[in-house]
Tab-separated table of C-alpha atoms and ligand atoms in Angstrom:
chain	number	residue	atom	x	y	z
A	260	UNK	CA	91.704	115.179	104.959
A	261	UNK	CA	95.298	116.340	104.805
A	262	UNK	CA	96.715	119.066	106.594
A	263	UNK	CA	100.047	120.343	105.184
A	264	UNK	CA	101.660	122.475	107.794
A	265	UNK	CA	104.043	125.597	106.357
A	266	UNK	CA	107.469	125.232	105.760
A	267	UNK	CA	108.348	127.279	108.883
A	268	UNK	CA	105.583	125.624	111.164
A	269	UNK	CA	107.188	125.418	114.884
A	270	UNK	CA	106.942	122.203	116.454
A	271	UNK	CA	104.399	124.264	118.859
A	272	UNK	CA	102.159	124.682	116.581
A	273	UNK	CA	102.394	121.259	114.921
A	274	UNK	CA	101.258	120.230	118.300
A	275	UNK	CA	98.184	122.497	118.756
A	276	UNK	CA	97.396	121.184	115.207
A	277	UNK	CA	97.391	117.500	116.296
A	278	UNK	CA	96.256	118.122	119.496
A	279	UNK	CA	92.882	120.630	118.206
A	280	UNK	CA	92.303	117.584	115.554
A	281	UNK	CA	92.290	114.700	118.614
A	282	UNK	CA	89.988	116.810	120.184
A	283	UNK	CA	87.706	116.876	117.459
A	284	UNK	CA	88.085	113.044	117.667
A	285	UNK	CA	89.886	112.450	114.617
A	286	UNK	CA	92.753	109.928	114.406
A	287	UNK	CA	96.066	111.788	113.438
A	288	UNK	CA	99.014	110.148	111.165
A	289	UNK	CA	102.339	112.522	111.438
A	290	UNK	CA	104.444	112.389	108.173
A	291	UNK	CA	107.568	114.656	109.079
A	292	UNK	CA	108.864	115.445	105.215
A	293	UNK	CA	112.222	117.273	104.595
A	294	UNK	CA	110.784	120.640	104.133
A	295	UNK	CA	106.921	120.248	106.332
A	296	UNK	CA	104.865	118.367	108.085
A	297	UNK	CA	102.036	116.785	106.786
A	298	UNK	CA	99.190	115.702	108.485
A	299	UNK	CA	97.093	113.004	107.466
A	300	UNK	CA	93.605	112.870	109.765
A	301	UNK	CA	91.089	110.040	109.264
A	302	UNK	CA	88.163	109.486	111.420
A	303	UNK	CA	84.106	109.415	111.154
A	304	UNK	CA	83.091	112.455	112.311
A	305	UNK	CA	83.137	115.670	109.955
A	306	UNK	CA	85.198	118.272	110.591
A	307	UNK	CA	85.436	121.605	108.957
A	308	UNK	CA	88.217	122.013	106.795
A	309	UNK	CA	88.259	125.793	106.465
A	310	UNK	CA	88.268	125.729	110.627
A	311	UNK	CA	91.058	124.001	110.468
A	312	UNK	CA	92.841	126.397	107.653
A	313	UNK	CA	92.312	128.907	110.163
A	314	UNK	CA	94.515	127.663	112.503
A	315	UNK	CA	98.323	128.609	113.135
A	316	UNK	CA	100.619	127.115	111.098
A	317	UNK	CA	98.626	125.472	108.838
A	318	UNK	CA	99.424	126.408	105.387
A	319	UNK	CA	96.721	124.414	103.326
A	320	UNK	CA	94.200	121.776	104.298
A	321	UNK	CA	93.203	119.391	101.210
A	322	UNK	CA	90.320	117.222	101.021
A	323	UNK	CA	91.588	113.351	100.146
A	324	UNK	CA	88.926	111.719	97.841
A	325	UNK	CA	90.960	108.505	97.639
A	326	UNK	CA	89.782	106.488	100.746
A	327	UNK	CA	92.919	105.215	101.154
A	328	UNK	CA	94.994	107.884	103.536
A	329	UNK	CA	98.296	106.492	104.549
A	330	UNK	CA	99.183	105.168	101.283
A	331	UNK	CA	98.135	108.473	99.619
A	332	UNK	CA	100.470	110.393	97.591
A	333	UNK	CA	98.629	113.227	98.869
A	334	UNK	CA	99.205	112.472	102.635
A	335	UNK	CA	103.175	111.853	101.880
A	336	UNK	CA	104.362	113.425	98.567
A	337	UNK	CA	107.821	112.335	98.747
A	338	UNK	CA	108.654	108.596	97.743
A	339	UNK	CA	109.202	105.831	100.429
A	340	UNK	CA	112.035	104.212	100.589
A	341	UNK	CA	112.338	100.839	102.676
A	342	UNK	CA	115.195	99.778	103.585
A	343	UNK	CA	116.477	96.108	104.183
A	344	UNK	CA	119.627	96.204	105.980
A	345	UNK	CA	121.815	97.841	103.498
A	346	UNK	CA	119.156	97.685	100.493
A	347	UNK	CA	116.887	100.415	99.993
A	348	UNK	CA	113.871	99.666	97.797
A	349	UNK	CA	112.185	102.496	96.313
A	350	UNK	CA	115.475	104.658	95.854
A	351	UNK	CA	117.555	105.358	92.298
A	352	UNK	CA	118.544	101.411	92.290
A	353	UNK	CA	116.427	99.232	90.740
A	354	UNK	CA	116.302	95.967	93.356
A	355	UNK	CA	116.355	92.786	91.993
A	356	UNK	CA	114.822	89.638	94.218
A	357	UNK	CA	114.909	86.093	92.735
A	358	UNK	CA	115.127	82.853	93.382
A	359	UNK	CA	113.046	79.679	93.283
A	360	UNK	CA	109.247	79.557	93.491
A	361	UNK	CA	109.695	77.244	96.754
A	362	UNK	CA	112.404	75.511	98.594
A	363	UNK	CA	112.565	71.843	97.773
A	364	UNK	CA	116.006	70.582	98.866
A	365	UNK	CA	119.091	72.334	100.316
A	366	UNK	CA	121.273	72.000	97.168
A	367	UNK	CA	118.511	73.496	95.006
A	368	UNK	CA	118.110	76.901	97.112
A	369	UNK	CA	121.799	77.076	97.959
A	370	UNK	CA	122.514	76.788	93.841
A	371	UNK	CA	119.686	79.136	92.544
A	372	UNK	CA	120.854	81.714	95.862
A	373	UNK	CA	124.718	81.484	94.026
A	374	UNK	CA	122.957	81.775	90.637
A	375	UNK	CA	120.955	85.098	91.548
A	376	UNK	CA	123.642	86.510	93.366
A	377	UNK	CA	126.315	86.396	90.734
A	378	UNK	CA	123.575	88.043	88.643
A	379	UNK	CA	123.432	90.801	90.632
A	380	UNK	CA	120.300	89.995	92.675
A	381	UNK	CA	120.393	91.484	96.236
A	382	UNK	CA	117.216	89.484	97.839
A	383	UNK	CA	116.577	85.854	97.625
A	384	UNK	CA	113.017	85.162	97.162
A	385	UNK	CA	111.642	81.642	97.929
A	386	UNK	CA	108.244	80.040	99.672
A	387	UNK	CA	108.137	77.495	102.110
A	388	UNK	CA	104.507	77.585	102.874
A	389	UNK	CA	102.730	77.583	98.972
A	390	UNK	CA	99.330	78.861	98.125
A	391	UNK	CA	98.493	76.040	95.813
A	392	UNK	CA	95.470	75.273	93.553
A	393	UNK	CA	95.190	72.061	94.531
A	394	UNK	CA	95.483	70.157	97.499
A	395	UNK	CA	97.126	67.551	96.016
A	396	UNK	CA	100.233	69.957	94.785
A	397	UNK	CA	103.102	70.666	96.587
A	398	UNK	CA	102.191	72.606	99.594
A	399	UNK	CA	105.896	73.754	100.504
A	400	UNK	CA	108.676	72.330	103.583
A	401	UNK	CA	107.581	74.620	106.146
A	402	UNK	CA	109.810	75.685	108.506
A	403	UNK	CA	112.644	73.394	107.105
A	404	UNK	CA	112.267	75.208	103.890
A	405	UNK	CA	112.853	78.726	105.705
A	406	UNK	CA	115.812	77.103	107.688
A	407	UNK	CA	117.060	76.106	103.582
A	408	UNK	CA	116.638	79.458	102.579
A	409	UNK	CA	117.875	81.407	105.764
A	410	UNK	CA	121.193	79.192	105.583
A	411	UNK	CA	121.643	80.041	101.649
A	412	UNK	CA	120.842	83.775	101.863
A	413	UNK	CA	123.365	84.028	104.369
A	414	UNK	CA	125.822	82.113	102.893
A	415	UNK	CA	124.807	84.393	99.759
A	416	UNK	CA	124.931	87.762	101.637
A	417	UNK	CA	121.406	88.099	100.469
A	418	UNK	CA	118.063	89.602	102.262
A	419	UNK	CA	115.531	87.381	101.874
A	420	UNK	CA	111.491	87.309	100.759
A	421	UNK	CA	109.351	84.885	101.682
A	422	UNK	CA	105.408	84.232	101.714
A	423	UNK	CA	103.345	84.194	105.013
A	424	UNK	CA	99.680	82.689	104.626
A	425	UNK	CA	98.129	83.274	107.939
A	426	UNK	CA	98.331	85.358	110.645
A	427	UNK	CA	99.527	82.323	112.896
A	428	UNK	CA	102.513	81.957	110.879
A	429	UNK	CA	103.750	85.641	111.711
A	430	UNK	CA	105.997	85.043	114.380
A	431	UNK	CA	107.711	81.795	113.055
A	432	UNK	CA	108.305	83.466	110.118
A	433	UNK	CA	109.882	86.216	111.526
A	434	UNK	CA	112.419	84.315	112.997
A	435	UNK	CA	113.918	83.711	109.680
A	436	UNK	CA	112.591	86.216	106.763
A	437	UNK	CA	113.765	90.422	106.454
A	438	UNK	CA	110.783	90.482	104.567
A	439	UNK	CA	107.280	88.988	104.357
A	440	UNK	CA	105.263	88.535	100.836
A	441	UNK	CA	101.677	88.534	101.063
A	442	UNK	CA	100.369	86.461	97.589
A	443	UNK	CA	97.635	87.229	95.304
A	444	UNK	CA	95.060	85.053	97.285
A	445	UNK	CA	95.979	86.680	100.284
A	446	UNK	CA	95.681	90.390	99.360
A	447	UNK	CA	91.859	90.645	101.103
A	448	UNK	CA	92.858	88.611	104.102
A	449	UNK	CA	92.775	91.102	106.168
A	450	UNK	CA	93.595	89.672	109.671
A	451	UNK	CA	96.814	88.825	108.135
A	452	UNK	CA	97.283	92.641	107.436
A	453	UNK	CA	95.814	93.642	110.479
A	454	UNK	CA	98.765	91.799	112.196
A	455	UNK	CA	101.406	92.309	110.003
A	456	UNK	CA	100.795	95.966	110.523
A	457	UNK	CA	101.620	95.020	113.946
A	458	UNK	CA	104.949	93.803	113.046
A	459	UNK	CA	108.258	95.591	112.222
A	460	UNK	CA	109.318	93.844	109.006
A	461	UNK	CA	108.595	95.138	105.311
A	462	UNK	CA	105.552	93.865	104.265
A	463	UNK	CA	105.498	93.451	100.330
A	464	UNK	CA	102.372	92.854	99.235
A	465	UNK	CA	100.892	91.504	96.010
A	466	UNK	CA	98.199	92.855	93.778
A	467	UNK	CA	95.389	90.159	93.698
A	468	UNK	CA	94.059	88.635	90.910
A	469	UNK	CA	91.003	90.204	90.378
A	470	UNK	CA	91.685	93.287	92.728
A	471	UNK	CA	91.375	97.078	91.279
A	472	UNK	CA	94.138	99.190	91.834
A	473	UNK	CA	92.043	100.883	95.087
A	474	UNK	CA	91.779	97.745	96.435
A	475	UNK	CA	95.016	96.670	96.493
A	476	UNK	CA	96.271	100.299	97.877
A	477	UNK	CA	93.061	99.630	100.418
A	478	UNK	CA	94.934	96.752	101.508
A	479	UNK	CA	98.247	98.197	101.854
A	480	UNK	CA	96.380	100.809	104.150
A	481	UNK	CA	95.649	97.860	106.552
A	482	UNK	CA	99.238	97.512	107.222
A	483	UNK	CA	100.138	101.289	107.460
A	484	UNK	CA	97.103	101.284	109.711
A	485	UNK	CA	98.593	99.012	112.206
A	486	UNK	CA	102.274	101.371	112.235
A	487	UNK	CA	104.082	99.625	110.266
A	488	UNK	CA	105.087	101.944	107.240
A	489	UNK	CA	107.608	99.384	105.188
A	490	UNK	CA	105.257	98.553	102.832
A	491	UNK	CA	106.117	97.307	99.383
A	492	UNK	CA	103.172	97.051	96.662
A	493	UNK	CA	103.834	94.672	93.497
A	494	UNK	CA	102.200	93.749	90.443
A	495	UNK	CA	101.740	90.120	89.592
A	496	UNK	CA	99.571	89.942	86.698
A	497	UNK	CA	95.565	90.023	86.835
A	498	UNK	CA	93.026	87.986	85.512
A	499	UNK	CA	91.209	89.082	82.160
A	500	UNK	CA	89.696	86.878	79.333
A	501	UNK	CA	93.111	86.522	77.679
A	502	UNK	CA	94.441	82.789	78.045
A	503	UNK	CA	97.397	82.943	75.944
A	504	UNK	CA	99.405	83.826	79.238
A	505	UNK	CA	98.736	82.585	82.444
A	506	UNK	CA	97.662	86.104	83.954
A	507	UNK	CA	97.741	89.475	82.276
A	508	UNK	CA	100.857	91.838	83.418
A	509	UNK	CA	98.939	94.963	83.922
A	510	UNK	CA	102.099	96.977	83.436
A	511	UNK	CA	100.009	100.011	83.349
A	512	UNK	CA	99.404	99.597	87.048
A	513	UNK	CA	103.216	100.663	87.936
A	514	UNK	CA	102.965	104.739	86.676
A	515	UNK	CA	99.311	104.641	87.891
A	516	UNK	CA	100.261	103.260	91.273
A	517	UNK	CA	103.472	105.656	91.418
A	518	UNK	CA	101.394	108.459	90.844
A	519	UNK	CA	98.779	107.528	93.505
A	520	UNK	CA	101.034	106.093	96.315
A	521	UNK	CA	104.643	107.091	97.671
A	522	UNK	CA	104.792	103.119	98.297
A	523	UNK	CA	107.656	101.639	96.082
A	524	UNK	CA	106.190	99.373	93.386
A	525	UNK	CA	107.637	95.897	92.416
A	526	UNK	CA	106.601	93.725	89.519
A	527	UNK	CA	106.594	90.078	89.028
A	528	UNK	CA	106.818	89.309	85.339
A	529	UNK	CA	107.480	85.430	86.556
A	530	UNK	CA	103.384	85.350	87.411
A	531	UNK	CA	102.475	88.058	85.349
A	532	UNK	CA	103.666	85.635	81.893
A	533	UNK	CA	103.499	82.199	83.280
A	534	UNK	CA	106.047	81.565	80.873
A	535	UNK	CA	110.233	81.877	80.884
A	536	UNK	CA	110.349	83.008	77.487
A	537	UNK	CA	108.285	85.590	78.243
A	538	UNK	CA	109.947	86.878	81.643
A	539	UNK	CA	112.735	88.740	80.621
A	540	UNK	CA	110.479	91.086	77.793
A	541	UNK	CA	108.383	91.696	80.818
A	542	UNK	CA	110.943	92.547	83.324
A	543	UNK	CA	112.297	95.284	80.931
A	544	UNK	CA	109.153	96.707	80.497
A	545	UNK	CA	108.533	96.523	84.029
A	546	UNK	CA	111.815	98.303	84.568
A	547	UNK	CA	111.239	100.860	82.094
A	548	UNK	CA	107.688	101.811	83.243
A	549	UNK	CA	109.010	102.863	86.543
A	550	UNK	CA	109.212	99.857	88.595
A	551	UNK	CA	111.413	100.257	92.004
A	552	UNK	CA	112.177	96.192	91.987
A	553	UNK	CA	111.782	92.821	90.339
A	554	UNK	CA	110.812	89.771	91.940
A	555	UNK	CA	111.316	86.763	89.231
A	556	UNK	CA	111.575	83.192	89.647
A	557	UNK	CA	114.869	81.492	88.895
A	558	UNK	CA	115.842	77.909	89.647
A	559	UNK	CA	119.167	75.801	88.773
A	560	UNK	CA	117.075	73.091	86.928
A	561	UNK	CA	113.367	74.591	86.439
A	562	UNK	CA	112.243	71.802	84.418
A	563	UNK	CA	112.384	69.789	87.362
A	564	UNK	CA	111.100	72.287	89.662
A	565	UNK	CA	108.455	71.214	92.054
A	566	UNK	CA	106.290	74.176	91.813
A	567	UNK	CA	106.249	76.792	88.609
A	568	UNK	CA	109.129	75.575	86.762
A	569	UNK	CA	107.487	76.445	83.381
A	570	UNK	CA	108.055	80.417	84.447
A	571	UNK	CA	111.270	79.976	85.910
A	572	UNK	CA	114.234	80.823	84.378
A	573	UNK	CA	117.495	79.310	83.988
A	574	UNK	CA	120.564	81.079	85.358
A	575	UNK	CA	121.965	82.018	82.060
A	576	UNK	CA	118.480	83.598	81.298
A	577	UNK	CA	118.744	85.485	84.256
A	578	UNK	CA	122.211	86.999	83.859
A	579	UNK	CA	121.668	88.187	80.176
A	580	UNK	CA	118.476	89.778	81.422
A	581	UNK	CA	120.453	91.202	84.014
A	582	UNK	CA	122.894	92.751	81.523
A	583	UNK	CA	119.693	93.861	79.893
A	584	UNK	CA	118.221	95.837	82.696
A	585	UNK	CA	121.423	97.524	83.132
A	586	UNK	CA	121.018	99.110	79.913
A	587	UNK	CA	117.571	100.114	80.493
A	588	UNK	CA	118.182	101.546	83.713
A	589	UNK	CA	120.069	104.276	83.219
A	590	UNK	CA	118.098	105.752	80.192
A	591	UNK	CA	115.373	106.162	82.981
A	592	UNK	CA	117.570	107.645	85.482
A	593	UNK	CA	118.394	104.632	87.269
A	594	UNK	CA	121.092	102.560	88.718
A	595	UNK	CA	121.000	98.321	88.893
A	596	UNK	CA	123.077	96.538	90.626
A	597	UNK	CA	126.686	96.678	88.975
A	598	UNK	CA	128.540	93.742	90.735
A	599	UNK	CA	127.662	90.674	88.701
A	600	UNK	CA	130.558	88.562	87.688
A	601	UNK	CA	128.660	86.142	85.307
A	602	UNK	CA	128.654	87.832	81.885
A	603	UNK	CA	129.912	84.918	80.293
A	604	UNK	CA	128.497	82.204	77.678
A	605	UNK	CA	125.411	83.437	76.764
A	606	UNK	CA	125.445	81.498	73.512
A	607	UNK	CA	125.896	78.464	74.762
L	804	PEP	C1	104.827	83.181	94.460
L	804	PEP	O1	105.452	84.238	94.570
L	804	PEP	O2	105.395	82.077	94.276
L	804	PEP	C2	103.352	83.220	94.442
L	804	PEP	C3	102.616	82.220	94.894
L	804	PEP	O3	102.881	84.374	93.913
L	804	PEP	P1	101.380	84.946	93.739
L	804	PEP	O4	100.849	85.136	95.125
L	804	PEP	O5	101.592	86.226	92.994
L	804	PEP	O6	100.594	83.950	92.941
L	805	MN	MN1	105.526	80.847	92.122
């Protein structure tokens, strides 16, 4: 249930609101807007909506059929924005992260970091602890790797993304990342939620690869559960009976996803095509559907990259998609990052 409070609603009556609903023992999530408050009430028992209609203040009371609350475009109607620093994701700019799927040396982050910054990229992305198929692949450096790519974002003046696996990795991770990513594997794993909602770092997390869109906003309720409200949702690609790419990019899922959730939406056209030549027609889609933010996968020399090098692009791809997207984005209404220097040799 959501209580929406009227535009002139003292902060008395707010009060005897919250404090009637407690009493009714209901749990009570305050989302101060710019016009009214909203009140977002969860809890097991029932409560009487038109009672609560009844009381001061209260200007409508609406009935949430979604059983997600938190993340509810209904409980919050305005957009969130999340801000990183000086970046704000979910805002009129489009944010760009990129980088390479994992750290593997120091001269490979610090040149893909130079490569995505000149682009126009404001967050490095990059995994030191991998969620890989096999045992036998390349599992990722740890906490050297975050050292690698803590070193080159700063030597970048980048933010930087990277993955967290397990709850156990929280704090060690946090010594080094502005934002976690939760992967596609890891979208049920719900301790790991649990405790990042606990934490007070963005959380962006991934759409998993068989996961309905309620699921995955189900899981981004975990973390808004725990307090934290910097949560970022993004869509990876899902798994349907098509094999000619390596998942499908349900780009559907970014107005559907708007509509539902104030959360700012980020697509990954790198795992949603599986394939560079297929990246950049993505990402403007992506971008033109609505999306708040790319996350792509760029590394200096892909084809010897040690994990996903067949999706990642080169450099030069990156900056002519970059160009791209700052055609696109403005036909929507939105601004991209404007800084890049590297607009040259594009033929070559
Ligand atoms: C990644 O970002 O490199 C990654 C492992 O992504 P996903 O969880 O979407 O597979
Ligand atoms: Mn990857």
């Amino acid at each position: 249930m959501v209580v929406v409070m009227k535009e002139r609603a003292t902060e008395a009556q707010v009060d005897a609101v919250i404090a009637r609903l407690i009493e009714l023992g209901m749990d009570v999530h305050r989302s101060s807007g710019a016009t009214r408050t909203v009140l977002g009430v969860v809890g097991a028992h029932k409560v009487e909506p038109e009672l609560i209609g009844l009381l001061e203040g209260v200007h409508e009371v609406l009935r949430i059929s979604e059983p997600y609350k938190r993340a509810s475009r209904t409980f919050k109607p305005e957009d969130t924005i999340v801000n990183v620093g000086d970046v704000r994701i979910g805002g009129d700019e489009v944010i760009v992260m990129a980088g390479p799927c994992s750290a593997e040396t120091d001269e490979q982050v610090q040149a893909s970091a130079a490569a995505v910054k000149r682009a126009g990229a404001k967050i490095l992305r990059g995994g030191a602890f991998k969620p890989r198929s096999s045992p036998y692949s390349f599992q990722g450096l740890g906490e050297v790797g975050l050292q690698m790519l803590r070193r080159a974002a700063d030597a970048h003046n980048l933010k930087l993304i990277t993955e967290v696996m397990d709850a156990n990795q929280i704090e060690l991770i946090g010594k080094y990342t502005d934002i976690y990513q939760v992967g596609a594997r890891n979208m049920q794993n719900f301790t790991l939620l649990r405790e990042l909602g606990h934490t007070r770092k963005p959380v962006l997390i991934k759409r998993g690869l068989s996961a309905t869109i309620e699921e995955w906003l189900m899981s981004a309720e975990y973390i808004l559960a725990g307090g934290n409200n910097d949560v970022i949702l993004c869509e990876r690609g899902i798994r349907t009976f098509e094999t000619a790419t390596r998942n499908t990019f349900d780009i559907s899922a970014i107005p559907v996803v708007k509509k539902l959730s104030h959360l700012p939406v980020v697509a990954d056209p790198s795992h949603g095509a599986g394939r560079r030549d297929m990246v950049a027609p993505m990402a403007r889609a992506a971008v033109a559907a609505g999306a708040d933010g790319l996350i792509i996968e760029v590394h200096h020399d892909p084809d010897h990259a040690l994990s996903d090098g067949a999706q990642s692009m080169f450099p030069m791809q990156f900056d002519r998609l970059m160009a791209e997207l700052r055609i696109i984005a403005p036909a929507i209404g939105r601004s991209i990052c404007l800084e890049s220097v590297a607009r040259r040799g594009w033929s070559r």
